[in-house]
Short mmCIF file of C-alpha atoms in Angstrom, two decimals:
data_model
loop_
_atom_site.label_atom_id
_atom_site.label_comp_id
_atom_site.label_asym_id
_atom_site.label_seq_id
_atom_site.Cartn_x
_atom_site.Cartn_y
_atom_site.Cartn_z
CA UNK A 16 80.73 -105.86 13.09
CA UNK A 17 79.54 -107.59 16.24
CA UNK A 18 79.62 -111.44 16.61
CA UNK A 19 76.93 -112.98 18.10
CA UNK A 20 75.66 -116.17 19.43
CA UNK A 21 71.96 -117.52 19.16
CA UNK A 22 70.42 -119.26 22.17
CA UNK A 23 67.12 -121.22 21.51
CA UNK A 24 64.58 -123.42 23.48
CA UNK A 25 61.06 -123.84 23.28
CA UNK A 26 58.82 -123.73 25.95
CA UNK A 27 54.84 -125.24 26.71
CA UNK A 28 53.78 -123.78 30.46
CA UNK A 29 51.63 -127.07 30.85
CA UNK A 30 49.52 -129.94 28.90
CA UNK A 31 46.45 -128.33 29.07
CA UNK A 32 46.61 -125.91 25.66
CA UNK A 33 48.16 -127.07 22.57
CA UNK A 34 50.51 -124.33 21.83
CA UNK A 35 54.36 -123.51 21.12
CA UNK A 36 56.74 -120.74 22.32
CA UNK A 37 59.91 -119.92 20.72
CA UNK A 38 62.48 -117.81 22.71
CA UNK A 39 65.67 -116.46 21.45
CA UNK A 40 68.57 -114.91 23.19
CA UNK A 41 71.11 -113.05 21.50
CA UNK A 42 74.48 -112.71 23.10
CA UNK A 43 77.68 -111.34 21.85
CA UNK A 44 80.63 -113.68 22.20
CA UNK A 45 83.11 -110.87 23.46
CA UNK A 46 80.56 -110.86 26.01
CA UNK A 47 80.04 -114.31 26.91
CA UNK A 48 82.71 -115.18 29.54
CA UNK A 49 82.15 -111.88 31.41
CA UNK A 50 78.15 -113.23 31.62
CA UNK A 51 79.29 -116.48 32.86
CA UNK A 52 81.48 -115.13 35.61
CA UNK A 53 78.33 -113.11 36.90
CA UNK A 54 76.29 -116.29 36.85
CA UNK A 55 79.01 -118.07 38.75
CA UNK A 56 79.35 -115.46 40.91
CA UNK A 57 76.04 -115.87 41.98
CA UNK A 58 75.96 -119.30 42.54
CA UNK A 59 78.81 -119.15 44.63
CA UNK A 60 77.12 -116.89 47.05
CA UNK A 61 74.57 -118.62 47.26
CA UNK A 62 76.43 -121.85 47.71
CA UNK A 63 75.39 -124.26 44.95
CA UNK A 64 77.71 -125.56 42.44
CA UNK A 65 78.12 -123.54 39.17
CA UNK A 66 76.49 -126.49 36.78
CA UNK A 67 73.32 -126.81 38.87
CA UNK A 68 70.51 -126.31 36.38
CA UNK A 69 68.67 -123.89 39.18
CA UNK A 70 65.07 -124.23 38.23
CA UNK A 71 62.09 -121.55 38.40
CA UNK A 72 60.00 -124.08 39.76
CA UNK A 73 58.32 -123.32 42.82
CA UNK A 74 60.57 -119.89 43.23
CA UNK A 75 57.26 -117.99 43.25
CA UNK A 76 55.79 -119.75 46.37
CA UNK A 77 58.79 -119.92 48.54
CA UNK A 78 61.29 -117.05 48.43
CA UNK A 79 62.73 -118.76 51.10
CA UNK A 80 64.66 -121.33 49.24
CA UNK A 81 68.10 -121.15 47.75
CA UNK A 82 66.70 -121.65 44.16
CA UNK A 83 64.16 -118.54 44.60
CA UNK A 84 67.44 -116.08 45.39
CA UNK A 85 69.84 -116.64 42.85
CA UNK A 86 66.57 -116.84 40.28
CA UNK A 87 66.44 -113.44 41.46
CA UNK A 88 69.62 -112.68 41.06
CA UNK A 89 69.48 -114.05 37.96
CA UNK A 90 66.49 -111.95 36.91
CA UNK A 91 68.56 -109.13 38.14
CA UNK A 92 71.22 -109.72 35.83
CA UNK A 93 68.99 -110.32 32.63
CA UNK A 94 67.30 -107.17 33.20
CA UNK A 95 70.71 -105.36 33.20
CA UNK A 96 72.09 -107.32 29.90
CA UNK A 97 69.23 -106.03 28.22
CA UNK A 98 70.06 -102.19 28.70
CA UNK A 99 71.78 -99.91 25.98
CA UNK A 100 71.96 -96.51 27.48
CA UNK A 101 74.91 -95.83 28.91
CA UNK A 102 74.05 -93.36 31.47
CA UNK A 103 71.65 -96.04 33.48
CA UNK A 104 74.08 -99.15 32.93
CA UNK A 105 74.26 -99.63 36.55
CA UNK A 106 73.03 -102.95 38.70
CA UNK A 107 73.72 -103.98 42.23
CA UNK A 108 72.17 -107.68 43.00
CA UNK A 109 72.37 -108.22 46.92
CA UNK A 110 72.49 -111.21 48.91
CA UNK A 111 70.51 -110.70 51.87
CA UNK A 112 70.58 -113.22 55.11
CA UNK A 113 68.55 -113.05 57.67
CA UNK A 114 72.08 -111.34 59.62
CA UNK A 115 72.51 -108.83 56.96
CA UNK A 116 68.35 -108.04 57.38
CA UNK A 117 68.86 -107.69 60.86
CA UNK A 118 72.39 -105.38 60.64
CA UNK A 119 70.64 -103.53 57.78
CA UNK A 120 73.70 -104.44 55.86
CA UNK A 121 72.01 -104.02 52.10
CA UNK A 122 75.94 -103.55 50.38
CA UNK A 123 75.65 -105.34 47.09
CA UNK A 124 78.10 -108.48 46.78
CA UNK A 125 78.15 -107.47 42.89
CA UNK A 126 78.13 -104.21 41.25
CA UNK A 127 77.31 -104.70 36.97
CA UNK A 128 78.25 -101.59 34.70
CA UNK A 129 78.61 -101.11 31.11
CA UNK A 130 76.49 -102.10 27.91
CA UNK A 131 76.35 -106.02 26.97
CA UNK A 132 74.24 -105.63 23.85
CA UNK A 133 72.04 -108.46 24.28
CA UNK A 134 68.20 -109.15 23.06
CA UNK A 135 65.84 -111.64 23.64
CA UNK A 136 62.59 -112.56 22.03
CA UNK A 137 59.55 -114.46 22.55
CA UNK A 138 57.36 -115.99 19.92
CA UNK A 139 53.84 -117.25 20.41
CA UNK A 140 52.49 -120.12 18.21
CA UNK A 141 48.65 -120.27 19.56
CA UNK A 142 48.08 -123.53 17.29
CA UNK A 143 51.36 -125.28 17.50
CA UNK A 144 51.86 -125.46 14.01
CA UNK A 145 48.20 -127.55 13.07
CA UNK A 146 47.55 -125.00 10.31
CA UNK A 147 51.10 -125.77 8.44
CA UNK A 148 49.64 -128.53 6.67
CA UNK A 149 49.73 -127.57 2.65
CA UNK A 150 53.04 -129.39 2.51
CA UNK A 151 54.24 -133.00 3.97
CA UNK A 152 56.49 -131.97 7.02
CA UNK A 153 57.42 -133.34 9.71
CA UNK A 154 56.73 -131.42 12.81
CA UNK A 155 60.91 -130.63 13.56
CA UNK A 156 60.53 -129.59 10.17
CA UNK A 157 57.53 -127.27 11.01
CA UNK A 158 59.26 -125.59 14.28
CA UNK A 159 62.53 -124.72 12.32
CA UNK A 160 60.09 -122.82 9.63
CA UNK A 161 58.63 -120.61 12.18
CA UNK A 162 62.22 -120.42 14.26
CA UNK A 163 63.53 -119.17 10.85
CA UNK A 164 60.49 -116.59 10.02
CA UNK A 165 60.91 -115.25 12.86
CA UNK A 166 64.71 -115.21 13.84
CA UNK A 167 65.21 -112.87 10.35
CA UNK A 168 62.58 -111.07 11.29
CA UNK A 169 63.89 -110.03 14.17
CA UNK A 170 67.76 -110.01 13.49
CA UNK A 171 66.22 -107.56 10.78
CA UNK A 172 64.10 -105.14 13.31
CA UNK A 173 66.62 -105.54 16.43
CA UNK A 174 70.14 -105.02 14.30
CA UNK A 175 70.32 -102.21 11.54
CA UNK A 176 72.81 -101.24 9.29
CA UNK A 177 75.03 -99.03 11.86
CA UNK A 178 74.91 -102.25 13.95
CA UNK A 179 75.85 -104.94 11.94
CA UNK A 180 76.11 -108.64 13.32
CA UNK A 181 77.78 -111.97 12.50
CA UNK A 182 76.20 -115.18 13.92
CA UNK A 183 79.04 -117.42 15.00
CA UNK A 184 76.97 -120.29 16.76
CA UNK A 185 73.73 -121.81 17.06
CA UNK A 186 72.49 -123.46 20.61
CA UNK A 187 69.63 -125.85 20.86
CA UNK A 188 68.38 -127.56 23.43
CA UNK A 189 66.62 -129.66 20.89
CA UNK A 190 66.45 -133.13 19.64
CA UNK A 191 65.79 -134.83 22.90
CA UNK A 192 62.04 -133.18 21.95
CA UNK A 193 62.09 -133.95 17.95
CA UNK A 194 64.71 -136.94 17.88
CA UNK A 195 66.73 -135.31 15.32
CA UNK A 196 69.22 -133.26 14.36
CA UNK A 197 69.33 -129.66 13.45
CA UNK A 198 68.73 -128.89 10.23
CA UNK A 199 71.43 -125.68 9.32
CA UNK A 200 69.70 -125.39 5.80
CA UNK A 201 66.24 -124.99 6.86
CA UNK A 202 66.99 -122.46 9.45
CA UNK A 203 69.41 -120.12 7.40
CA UNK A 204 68.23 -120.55 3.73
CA UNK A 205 67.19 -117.08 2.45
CA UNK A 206 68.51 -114.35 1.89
CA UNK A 207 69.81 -111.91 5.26
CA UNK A 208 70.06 -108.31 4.78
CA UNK A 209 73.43 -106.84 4.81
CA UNK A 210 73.69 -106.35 7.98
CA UNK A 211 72.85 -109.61 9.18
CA UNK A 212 75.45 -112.06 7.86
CA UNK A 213 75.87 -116.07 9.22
CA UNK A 214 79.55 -116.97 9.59
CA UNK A 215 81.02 -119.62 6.59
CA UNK A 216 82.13 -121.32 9.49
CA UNK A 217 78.84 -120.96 11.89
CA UNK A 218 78.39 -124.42 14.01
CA UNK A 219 74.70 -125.83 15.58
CA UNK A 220 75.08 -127.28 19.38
CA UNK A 221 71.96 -129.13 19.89
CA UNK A 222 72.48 -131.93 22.60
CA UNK A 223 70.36 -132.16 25.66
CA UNK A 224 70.50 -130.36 28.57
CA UNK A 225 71.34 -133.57 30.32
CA UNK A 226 74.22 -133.88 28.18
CA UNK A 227 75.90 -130.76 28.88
CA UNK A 228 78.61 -130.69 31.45
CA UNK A 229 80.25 -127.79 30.25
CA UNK A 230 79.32 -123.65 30.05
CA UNK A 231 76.50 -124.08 27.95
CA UNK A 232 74.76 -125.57 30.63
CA UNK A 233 75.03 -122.62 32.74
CA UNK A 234 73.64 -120.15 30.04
CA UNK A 235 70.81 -122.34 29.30
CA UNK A 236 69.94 -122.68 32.72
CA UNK A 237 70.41 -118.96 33.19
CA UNK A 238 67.58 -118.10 30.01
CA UNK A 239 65.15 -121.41 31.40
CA UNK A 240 64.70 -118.67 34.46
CA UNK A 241 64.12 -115.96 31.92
CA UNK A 242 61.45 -117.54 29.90
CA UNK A 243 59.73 -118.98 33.21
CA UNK A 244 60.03 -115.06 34.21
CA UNK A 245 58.17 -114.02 31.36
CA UNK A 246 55.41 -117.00 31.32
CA UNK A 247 54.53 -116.35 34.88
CA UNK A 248 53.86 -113.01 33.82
CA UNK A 249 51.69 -113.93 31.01
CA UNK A 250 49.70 -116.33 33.20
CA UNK A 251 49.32 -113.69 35.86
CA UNK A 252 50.82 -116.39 38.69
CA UNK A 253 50.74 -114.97 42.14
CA UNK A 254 53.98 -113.16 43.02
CA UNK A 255 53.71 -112.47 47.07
CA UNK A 256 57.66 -112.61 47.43
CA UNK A 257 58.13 -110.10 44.54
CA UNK A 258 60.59 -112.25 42.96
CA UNK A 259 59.49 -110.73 39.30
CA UNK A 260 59.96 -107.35 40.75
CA UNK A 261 63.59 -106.25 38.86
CA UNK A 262 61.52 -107.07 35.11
CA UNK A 263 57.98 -105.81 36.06
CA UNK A 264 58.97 -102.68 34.61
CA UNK A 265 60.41 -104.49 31.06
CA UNK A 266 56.86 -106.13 31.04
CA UNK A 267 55.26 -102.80 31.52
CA UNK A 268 57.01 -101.28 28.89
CA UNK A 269 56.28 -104.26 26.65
CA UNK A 270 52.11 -104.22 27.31
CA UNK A 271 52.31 -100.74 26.01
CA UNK A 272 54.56 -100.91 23.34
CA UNK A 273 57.14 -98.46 24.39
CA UNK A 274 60.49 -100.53 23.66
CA UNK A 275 60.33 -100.78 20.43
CA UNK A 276 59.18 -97.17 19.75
CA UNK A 277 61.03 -94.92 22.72
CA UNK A 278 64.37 -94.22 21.57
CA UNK A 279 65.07 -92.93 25.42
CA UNK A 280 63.77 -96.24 27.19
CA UNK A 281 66.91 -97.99 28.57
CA UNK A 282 65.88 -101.32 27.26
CA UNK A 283 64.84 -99.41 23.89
CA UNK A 284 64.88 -102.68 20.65
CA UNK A 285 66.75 -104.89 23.02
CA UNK A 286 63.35 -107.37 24.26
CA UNK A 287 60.44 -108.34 22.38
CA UNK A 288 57.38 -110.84 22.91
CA UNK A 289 55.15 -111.53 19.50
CA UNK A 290 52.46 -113.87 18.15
CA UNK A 291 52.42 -115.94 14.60
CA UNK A 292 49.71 -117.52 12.86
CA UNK A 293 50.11 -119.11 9.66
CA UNK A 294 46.95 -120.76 7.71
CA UNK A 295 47.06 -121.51 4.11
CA UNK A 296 50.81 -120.62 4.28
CA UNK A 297 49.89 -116.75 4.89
CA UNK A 298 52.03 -115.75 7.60
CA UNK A 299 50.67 -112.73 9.81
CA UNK A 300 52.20 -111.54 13.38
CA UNK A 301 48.98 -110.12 15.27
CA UNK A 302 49.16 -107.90 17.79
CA UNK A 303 50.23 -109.89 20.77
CA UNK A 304 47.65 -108.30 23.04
CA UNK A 305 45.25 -107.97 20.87
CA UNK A 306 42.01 -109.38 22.17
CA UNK A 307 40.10 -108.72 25.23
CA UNK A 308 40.98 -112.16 27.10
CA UNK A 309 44.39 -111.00 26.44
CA UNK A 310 43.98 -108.12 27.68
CA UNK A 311 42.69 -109.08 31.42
CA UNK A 312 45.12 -111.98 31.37
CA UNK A 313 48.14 -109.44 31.16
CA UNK A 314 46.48 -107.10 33.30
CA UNK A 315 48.34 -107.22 36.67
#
């Protein structure tokens, strides 16, 4: 049995539609220092102090700037985490100067092998919650409901009985948003298939990102790029520094539903974007690219 940790944030692109996204990475703890180390490693290449919170910001525009590289190192990295086939568990991520451009010196400063078993999802809430309204709760109350539908779900679908997993720890980057606590109960009540078990012992970290001063911060930084990744994506942003170019192919693969179905894809159950609606307390998860809008909008 595996233990894992669960990373969680939510994410709005701008003001301008009224709607919530859930992401979750899972991340084995026996894996968890080696992942830092790479994330350090980067940063130190690059010159900039291991707790920066490196933002996506910008990264898109400018490829020229410090923050753009090691975002693309970083997307580099993610895309490697998320691989479980053996035979193509191989990543170089370069640094490249304008000296090394000019030498033609394209050696990798970091060479990642082996299988780190992690999985991250993305869940769409078009209506940010409006239609949860048959019982009085609060809205922190109404985004750990969906975080819960949809974490089983996909603990469920992503783990299986050959693969068992433990959840050691929760992390939140939460109640600077919904000026509470974590609620354990709400989040865990139900019953987990036997394969999917929560440690007696499993602990919530939800403070602030401004709080953190420790390795949390770096992890949480790490996923912000990953879920700015994925939204620029989704709002077909213009990428003229191919910055997005190490997880064009996950995205690919995700528009045409191949990773969840293609046993021989090397990201095969290990990434996963869906949509949930719930009116009149009838959950459904549409097809995330269902409509025509949709459609052109993920169209690159």
């Amino acid at each position: 049995m595996r233990e894992y940790e669960v990373w969680h944030d939510e994410f709005k692109w701008d003001d301008s539609v009224n709607e919530y996204w859930h992401w979750i990475f899972f991340m084995p703890v026996d894996k968890k220092i080696e992942i830092i180390e790479h994330l350090k490693d980067i940063k130190e290449k690059h010159k900039t102090d291991k707790n920066k919170d490196v933002k996506f910001a910008w990264c898109l525009k400018d490829f020229n700037t410090t923050n753009a590289k090691i975002v693309r190192n970083n997307l580099s990295l993610f895309s490697h985490l998320l691989i479980n086939k053996e035979s193509e568990a191989k990543t170089d991520i370069h640094f490249w100067n304008k000296k090394d451009i000019y030498e033609q010196n394209y050696e990798p400063f970091l060479t990642i092998e082996w299988i780190y078993w992690c999985k991250f999802v993305l869940l769409h809430i078009p209506d940010n919650h409006e239609n949860m309204t048959n019982f009085p709760l609060s809205y922190a109350d109404r985004v750990e409901t969906t975080f819960r539908i949809w974490f089983k779900w996909w603990a469920h679908l992503l783990f299986w009985d050959k693969s068992p997993i433990i959840i050691k720890n929760f992390y939140f980057d939460w109640y600077e948003h919904h000026w509470r606590k974590i609620d354990f109960w709400r989040i865990t009540k139900w019953e987990f298939r036997n394969y999917c078990n929560i440690c007696e012992n499993c602990s919530i970290d939800d403070r602030w990102m401004k709080e953190r001063n420790d390795e949390t911060k770096i992890i949480i930084s790490f996923i912000d790029n990953i879920v700015w990744w994925l939204s620029a994506i989704l709002k077909n942003k213009t990428d003229s520094w191919n910055v997005l170019f190490w997880l064009k192919s996950i995205y690919e693969r995700l528009k045409n539903k191949q990773i969840l179905k293609n046993h021989n894809w090397r990201w095969y159950k290990s990434i996963n974007v869906s949509k949930l609606v719930i009116k009149n307390w009838e959950i459904t998860f549409p097809d995330f690219f269902e409509n025509t809008e949709q459609i052109s909008l993920f169209d690159l």
